[in-house]
CSV table of C-alpha atoms in Angstrom, one decimal:
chain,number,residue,atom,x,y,z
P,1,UNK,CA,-199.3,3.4,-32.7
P,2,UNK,CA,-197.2,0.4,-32.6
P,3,UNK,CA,-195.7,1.6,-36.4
P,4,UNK,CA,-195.0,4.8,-34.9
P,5,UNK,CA,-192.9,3.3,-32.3
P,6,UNK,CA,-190.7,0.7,-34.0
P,7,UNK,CA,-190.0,3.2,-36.7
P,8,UNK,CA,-188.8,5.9,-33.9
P,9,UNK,CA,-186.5,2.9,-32.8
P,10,UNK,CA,-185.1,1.9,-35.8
P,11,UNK,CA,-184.7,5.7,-36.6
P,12,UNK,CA,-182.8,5.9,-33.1
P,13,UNK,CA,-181.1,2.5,-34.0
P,14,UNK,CA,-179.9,4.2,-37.4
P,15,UNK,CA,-178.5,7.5,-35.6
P,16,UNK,CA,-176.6,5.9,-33.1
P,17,UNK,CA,-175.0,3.7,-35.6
P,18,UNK,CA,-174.0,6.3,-37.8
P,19,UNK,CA,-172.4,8.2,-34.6
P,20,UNK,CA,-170.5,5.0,-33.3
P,21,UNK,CA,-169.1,4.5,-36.9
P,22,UNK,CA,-168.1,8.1,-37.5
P,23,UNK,CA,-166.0,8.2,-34.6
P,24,UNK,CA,-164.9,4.6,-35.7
P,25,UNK,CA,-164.0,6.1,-38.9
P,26,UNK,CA,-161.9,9.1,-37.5
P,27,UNK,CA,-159.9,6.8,-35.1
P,28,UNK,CA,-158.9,4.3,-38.1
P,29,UNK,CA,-157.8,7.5,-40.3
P,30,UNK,CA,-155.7,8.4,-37.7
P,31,UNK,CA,-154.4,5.1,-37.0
P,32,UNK,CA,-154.0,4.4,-40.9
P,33,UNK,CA,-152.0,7.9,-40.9
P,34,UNK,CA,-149.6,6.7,-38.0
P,35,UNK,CA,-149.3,3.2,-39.7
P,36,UNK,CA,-148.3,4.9,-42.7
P,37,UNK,CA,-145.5,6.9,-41.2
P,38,UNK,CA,-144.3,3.8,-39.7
P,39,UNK,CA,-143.9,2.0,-42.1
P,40,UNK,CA,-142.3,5.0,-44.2
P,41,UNK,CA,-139.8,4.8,-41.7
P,42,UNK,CA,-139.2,1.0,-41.7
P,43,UNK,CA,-138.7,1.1,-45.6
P,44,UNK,CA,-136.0,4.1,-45.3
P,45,UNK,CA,-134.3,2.1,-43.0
P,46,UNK,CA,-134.4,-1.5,-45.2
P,47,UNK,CA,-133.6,0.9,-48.2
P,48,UNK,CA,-130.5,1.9,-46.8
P,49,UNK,CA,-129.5,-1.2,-46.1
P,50,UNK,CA,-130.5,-2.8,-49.0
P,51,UNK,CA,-128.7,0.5,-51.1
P,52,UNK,CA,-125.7,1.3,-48.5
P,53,UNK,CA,-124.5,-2.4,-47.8
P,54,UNK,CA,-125.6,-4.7,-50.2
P,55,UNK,CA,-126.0,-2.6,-53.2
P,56,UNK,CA,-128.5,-3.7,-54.4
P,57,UNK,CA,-130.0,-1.9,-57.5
P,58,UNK,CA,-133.0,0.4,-56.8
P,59,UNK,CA,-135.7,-1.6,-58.5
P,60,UNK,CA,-134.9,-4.8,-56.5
P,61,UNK,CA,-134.5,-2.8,-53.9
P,62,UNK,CA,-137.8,-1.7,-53.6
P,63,UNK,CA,-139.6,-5.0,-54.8
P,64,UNK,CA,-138.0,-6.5,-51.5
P,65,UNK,CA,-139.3,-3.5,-49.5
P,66,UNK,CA,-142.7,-3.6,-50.7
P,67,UNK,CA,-143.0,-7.2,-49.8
P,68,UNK,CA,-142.6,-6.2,-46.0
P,69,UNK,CA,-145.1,-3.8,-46.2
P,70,UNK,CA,-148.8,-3.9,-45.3
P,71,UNK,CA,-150.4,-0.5,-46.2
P,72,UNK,CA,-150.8,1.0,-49.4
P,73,UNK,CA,-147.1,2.0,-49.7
P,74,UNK,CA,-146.1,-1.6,-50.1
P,75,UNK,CA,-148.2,-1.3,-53.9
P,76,UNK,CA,-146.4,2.3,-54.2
P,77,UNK,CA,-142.9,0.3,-53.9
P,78,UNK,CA,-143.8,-2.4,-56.2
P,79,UNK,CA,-145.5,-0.5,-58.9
P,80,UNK,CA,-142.7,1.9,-59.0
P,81,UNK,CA,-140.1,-1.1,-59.1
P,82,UNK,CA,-141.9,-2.5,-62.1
P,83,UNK,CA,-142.1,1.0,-64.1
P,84,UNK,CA,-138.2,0.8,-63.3
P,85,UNK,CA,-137.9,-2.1,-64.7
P,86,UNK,CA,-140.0,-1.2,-68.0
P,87,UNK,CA,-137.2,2.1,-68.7
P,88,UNK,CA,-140.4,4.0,-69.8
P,89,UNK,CA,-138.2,7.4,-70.3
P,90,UNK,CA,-140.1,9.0,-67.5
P,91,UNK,CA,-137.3,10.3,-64.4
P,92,UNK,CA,-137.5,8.4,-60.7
P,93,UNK,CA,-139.7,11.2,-59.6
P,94,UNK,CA,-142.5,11.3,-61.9
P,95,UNK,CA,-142.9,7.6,-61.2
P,96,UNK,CA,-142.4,8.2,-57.6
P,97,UNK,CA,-144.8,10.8,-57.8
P,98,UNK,CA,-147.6,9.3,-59.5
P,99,UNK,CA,-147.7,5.8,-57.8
P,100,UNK,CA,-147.9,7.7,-54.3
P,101,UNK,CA,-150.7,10.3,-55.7
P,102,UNK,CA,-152.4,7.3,-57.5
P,103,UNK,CA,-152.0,4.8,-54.3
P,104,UNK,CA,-151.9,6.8,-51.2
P,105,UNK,CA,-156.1,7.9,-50.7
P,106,UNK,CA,-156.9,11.7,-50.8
P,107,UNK,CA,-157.3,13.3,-47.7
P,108,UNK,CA,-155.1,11.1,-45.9
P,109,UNK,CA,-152.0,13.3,-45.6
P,110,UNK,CA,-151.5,16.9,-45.5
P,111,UNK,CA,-149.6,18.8,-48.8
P,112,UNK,CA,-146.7,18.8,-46.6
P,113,UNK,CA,-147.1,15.4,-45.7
P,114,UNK,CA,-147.3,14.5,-49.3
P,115,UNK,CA,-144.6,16.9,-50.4
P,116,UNK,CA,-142.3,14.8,-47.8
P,117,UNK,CA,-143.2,11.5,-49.1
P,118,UNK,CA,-142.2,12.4,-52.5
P,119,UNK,CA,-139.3,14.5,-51.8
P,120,UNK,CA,-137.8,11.0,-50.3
P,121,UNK,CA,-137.0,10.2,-54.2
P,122,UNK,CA,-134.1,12.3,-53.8
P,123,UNK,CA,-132.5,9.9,-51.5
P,124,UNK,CA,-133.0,7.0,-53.5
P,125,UNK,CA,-131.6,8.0,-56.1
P,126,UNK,CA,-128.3,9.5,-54.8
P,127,UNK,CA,-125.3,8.0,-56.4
P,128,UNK,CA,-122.7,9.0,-53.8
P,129,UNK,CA,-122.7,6.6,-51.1
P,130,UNK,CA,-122.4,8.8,-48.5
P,131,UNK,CA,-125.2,11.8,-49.5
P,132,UNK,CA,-127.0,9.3,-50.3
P,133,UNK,CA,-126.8,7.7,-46.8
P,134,UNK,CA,-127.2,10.7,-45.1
P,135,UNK,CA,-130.3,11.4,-46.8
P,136,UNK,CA,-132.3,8.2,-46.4
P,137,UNK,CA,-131.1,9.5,-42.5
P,138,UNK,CA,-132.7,12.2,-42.7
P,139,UNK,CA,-136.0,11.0,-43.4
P,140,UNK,CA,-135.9,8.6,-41.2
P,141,UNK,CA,-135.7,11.0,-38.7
P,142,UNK,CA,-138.1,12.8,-40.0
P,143,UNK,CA,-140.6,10.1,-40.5
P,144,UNK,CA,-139.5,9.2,-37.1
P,145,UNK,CA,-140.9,12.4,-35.3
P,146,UNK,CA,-143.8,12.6,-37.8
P,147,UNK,CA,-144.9,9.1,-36.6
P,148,UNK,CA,-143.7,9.6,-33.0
P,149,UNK,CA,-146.4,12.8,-33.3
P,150,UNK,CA,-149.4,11.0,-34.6
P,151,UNK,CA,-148.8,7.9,-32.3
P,152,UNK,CA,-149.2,10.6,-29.6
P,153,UNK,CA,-152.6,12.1,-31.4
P,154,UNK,CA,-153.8,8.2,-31.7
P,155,UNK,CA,-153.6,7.5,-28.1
P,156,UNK,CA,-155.0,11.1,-27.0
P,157,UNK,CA,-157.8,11.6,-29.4
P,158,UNK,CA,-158.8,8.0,-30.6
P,159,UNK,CA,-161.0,7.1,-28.0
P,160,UNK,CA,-162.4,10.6,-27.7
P,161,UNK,CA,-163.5,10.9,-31.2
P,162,UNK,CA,-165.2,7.3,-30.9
P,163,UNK,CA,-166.9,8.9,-27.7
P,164,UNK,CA,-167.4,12.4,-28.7
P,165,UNK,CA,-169.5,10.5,-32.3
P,166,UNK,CA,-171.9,8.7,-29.6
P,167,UNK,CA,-172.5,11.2,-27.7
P,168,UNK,CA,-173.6,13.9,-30.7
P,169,UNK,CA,-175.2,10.6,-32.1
P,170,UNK,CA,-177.4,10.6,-28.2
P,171,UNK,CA,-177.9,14.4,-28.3
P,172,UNK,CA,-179.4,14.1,-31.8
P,173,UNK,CA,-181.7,11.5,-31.0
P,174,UNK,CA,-182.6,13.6,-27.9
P,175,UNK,CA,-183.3,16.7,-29.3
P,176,UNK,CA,-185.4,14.9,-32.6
P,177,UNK,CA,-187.9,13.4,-30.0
């Protein structure tokens, strides 16, 4: 009888855990999304800097970038510096493409998302001034409402997901017994 119990309790115990960490789970991928944009945005702004006033060449560019970052894009940025650096053959985009598809965890962002991120390499890579200016601008802008958007989800639905997980966690356990 006494078995029977404490392995009811450590069965509730285990459901209610894995409902609490769910919703954990959901609010961090949110919150790792907006973090993401962020920082997007924060590196198009240093790149223009970096590119528009001190002309700085790309690769060094986006080594000093990389070291201000603190999600994954901070290794996209490096490791794309570095394959700069090597002159593999391979153009700005395929390099650009592939460090963000190898670093940047499935799932994370939408196609469009993903699309956007590696479109950026067109502004990178502008040799007029000016274009090129204008389209590190852009983004920003665009990375701007993108982040402004899921800063808005974060604090609407962050704590709702954590609380909606418990309770489905609570129903489940009610409707096993």
């Amino acid at each position: 009888m006494i078995m029977r119990i404490s392995v009811k309790l450590a069965g509730i115990l285990c459901i209610l855990a894995a409902g609490v960490l769910a919703g954990n789970g959901m609010e961090r991928r949110m919150k790792r999304r907006w973090q993401l944009f962020r920082e997007m945005r924060e590196t198009i702004a240093f790149l223009e800097k970096e590119m528009g006033y001190y002309r700085a060449p790309l690769h060094e560019a986006l080594r000093s970038a990389a070291q201000r970052c603190r999600t994954e894009l901070g290794t996209v940025l490096s490791e794309t510096a570095e394959q700069i650096e090597q002159r593999s053959g391979c153009s700005f985009r395929e390099i650009w493409e592939r460090n963000l598809a190898k670093q940047i965890p499935a799932g994370l962002l939408s196609r469009e998302e993903t699309q956007l991120f590696a479109d950026t390499e067109t502004a990178f890579c502008g040799t007029d001034v000016v274009i090129q200016r204008t389209l590190l601008e852009k983004y920003e802008d665009r990375f701007r409402m993108m982040e402004d958007t899921e800063a808005r989800v974060c604090s609407e639905k962050g704590g709702l997901y954590r609380k909606l997980a418990a309770a489905a966690g609570v129903f489940l356990v009610i409707l096993l017994l």
